[in-house]
Short mmCIF file of C-alpha atoms in Angstrom, two decimals:
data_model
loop_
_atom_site.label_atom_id
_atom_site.label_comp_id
_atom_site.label_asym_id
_atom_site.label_seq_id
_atom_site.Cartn_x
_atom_site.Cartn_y
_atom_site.Cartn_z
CA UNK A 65 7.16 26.69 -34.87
CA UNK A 66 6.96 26.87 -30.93
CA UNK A 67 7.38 29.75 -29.12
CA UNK A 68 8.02 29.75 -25.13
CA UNK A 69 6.55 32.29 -22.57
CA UNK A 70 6.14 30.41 -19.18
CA UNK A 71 7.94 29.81 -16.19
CA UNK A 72 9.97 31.52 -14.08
CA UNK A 73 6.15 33.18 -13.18
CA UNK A 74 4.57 32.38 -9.88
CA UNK A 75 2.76 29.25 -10.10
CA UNK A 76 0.39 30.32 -7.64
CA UNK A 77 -1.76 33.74 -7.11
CA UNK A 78 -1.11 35.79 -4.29
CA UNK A 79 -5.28 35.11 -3.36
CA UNK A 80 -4.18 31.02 -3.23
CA UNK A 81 -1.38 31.40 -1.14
CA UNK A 82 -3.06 33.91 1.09
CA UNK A 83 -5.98 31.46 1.62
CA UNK A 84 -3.45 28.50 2.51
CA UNK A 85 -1.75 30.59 4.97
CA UNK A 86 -4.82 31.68 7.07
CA UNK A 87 -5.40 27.77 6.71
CA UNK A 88 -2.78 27.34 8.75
CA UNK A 89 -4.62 29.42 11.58
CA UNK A 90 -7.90 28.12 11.48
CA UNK A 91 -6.63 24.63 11.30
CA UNK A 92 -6.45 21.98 14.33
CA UNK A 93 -3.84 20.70 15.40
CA UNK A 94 -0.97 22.18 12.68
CA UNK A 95 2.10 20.70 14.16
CA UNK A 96 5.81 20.78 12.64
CA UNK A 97 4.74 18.60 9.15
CA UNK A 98 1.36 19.75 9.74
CA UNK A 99 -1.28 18.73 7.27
CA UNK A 100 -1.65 19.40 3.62
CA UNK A 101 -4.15 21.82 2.30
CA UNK A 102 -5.93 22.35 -1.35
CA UNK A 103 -6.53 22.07 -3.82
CA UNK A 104 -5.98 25.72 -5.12
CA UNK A 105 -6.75 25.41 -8.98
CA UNK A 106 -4.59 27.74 -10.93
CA UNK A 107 -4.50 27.97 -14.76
CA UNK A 108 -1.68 30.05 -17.14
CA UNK A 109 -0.74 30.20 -20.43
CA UNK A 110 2.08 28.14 -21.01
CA UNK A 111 3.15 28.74 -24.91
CA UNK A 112 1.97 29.44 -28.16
CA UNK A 113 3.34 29.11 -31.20
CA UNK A 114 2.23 28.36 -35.24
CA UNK A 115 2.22 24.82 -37.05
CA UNK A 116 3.00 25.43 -40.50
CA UNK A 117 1.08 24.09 -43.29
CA UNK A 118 4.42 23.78 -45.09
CA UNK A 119 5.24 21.31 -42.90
CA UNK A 120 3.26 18.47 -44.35
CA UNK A 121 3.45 19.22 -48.21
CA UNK A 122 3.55 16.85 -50.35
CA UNK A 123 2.02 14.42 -48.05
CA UNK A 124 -1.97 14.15 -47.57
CA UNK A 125 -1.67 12.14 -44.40
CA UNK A 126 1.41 11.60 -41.92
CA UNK A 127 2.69 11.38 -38.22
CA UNK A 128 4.53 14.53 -36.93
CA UNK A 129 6.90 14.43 -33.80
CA UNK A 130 9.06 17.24 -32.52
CA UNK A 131 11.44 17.31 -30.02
CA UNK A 132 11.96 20.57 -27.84
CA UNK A 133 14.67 21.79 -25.39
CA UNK A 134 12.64 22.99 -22.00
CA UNK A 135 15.10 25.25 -20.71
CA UNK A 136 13.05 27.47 -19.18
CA UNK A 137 12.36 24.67 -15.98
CA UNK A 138 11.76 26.50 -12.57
CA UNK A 139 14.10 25.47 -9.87
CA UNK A 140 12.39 24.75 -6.67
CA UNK A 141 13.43 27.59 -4.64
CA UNK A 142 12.15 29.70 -7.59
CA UNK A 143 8.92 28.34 -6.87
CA UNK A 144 8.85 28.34 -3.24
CA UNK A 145 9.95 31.90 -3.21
CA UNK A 146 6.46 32.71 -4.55
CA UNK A 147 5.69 32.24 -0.78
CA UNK A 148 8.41 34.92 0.44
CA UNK A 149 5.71 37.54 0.98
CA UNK A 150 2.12 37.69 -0.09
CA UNK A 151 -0.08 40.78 0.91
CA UNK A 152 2.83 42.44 2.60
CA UNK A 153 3.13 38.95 4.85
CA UNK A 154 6.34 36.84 4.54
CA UNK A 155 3.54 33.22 4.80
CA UNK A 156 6.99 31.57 4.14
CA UNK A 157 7.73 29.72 7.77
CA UNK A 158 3.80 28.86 7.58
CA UNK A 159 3.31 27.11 4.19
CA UNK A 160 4.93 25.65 1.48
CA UNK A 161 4.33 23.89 -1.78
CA UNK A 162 3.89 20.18 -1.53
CA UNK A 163 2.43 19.40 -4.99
CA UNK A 164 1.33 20.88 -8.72
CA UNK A 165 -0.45 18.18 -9.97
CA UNK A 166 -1.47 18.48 -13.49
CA UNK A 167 -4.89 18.74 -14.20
CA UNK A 168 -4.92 18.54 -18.03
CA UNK A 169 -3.71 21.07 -20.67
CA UNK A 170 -5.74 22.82 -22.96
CA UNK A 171 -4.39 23.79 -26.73
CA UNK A 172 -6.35 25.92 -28.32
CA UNK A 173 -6.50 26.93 -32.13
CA UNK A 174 -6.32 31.07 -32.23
CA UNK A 175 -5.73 31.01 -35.80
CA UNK A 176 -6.92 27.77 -38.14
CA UNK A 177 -8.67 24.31 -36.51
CA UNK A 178 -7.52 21.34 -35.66
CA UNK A 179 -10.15 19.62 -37.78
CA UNK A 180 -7.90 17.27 -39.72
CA UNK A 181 -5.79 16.35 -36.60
CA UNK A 182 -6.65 12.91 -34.72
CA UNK A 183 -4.23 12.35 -31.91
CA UNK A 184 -2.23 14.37 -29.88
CA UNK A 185 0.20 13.48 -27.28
CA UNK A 186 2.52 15.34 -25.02
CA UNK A 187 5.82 13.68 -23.42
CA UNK A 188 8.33 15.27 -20.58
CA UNK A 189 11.54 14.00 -20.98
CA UNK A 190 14.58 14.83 -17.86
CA UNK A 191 17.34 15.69 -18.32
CA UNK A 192 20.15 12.84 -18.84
CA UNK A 193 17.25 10.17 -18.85
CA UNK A 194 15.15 10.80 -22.20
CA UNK A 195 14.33 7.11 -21.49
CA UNK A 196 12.47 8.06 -18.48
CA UNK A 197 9.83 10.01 -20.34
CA UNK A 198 6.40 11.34 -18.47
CA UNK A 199 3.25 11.39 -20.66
CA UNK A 200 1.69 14.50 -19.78
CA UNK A 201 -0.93 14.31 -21.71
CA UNK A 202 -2.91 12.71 -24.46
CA UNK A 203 -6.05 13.23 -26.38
CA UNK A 204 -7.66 11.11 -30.03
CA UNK A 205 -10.96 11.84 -32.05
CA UNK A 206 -11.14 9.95 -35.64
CA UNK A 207 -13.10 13.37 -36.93
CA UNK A 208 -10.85 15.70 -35.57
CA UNK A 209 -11.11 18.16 -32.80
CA UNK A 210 -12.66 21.25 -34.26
CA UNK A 211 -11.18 24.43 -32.60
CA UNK A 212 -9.58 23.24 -28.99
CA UNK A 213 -7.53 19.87 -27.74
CA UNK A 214 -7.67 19.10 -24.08
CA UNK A 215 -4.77 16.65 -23.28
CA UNK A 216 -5.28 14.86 -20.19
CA UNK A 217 -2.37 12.60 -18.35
CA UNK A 218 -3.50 9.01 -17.88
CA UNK A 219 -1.70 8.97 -14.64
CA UNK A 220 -0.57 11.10 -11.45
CA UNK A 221 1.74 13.88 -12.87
CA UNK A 222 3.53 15.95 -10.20
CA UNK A 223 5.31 19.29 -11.79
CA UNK A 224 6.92 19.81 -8.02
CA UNK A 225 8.72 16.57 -8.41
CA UNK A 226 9.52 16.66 -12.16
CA UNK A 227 11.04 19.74 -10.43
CA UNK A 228 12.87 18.48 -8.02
CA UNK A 229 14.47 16.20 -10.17
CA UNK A 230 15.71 18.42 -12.60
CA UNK A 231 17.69 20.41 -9.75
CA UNK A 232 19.10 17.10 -8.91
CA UNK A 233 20.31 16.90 -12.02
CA UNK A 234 24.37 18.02 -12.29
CA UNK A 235 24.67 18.32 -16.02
CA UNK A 236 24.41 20.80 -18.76
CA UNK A 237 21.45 19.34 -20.62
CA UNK A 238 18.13 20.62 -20.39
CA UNK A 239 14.83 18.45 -20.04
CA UNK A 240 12.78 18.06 -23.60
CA UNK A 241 9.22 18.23 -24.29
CA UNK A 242 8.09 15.79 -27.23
CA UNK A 243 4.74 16.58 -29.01
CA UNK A 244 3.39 13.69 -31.13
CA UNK A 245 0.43 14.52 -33.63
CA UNK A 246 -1.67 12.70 -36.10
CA UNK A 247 -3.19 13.61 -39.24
CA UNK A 248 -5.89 12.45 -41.58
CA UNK A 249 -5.20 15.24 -43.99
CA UNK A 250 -3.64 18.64 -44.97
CA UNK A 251 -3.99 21.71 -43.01
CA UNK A 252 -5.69 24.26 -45.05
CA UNK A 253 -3.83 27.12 -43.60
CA UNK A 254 -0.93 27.61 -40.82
CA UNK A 255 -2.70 26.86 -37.44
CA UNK A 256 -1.75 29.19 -34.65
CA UNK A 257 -2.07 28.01 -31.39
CA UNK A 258 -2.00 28.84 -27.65
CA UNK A 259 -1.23 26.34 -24.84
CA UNK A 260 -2.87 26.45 -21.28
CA UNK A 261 -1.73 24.69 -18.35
CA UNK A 262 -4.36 23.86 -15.21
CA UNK A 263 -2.74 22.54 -12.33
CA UNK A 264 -4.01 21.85 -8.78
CA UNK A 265 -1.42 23.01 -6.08
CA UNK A 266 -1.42 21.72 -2.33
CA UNK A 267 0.50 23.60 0.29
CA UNK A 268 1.96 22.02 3.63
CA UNK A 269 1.13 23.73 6.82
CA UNK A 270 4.51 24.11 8.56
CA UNK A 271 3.44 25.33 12.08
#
């Protein structure tokens, strides 16, 4: 059903982190914990994957949650090592990433609509602590969504520290993403899908 392609890439073009590092030079007054710079909006493809139509037969109208292993969470240093050199220049004593806040994600329908789908809703849940689940994203429309669903978080979602947490973590278990969906009908075909992720990063000047 799902299908995984993201992470362990950079988070962050070589052009963003170029422009936060000659921040750091044309900036007043950058001190040791100087100040924070972006946002740098970045978008990637996250995962894609097909919801079968199969699925939902015999029913004409249901609920449908799945549960996912997210094993493929960045560490930190992975993330931060995107700053190790950028244009030939190691910007790595000059900047580093303070926050990915999500912006919203954006699923779109490559193959079938989303026509008879009414809610969508998108949960994080760490390692060890399923009950501490993040909602990363939710979206409704009674008359369905036609081709694309944009899932927006109704509050402050930090990747960097759902990050950060998951290296703290000292067991074997890997976080979960949970995707809830409702339907007012039957899928006339299997929908193929693609996920996009927009995030705005902030970098702290370090000089």
């Amino acid at each position: 059903m799902m299908r995984r392609n993201m992470t362990k890439t950079a988070f962050l073009t070589a052009g963003t982190l170029l422009c936060a590092a000659c921040a750091a030079f044309i900036t007043p007054g950058c001190g040791a914990g100087g100040p924070e710079v972006g946002p740098f909006r970045y978008e990637f493809t996250a995962t894609s994957g097909t919801l079968l139509r199969g699925l939902f037969l015999p029913k004409e109208a249901l609920d449908l949650r799945v549960t996912r292993d997210f094993c493929d969470m960045p560490s930190e240093d992975e993330v931060q090592s995107h700053l190790t050199e950028v244009s030939g220049f190691d910007v790595s004593r000059l900047v580093r990433i303070s926050r990915l806040e999500l912006v919203e994600m954006v699923v779109t329908a490559t193959s079938g609509s989303f026509d008879v789908v009414t809610q969508m809703s998108v949960y994080y849940l760490p390692a060890g602590d399923p009950a501490g689940e993040v909602l990363l994203g939710t979206a409704s429309s009674p008359t369905g969504f036609g081709d694309t669903i944009v899932l927006v978080p109704s509050d402050r979602v930090d990747f960097l520290e759902l990050i950060q947490e998951n290296d703290a973590y000292a067991g074997s278990e890997c976080p979960k993403l949970r995707i809830e969906m409702a339907f007012d009908g039957l899928p006339s075909i299997d929908i193929a899908y693609q996920v996009d992720v927009v995030l705005d990063a902030y970098a702290q000047l370090s000089f």
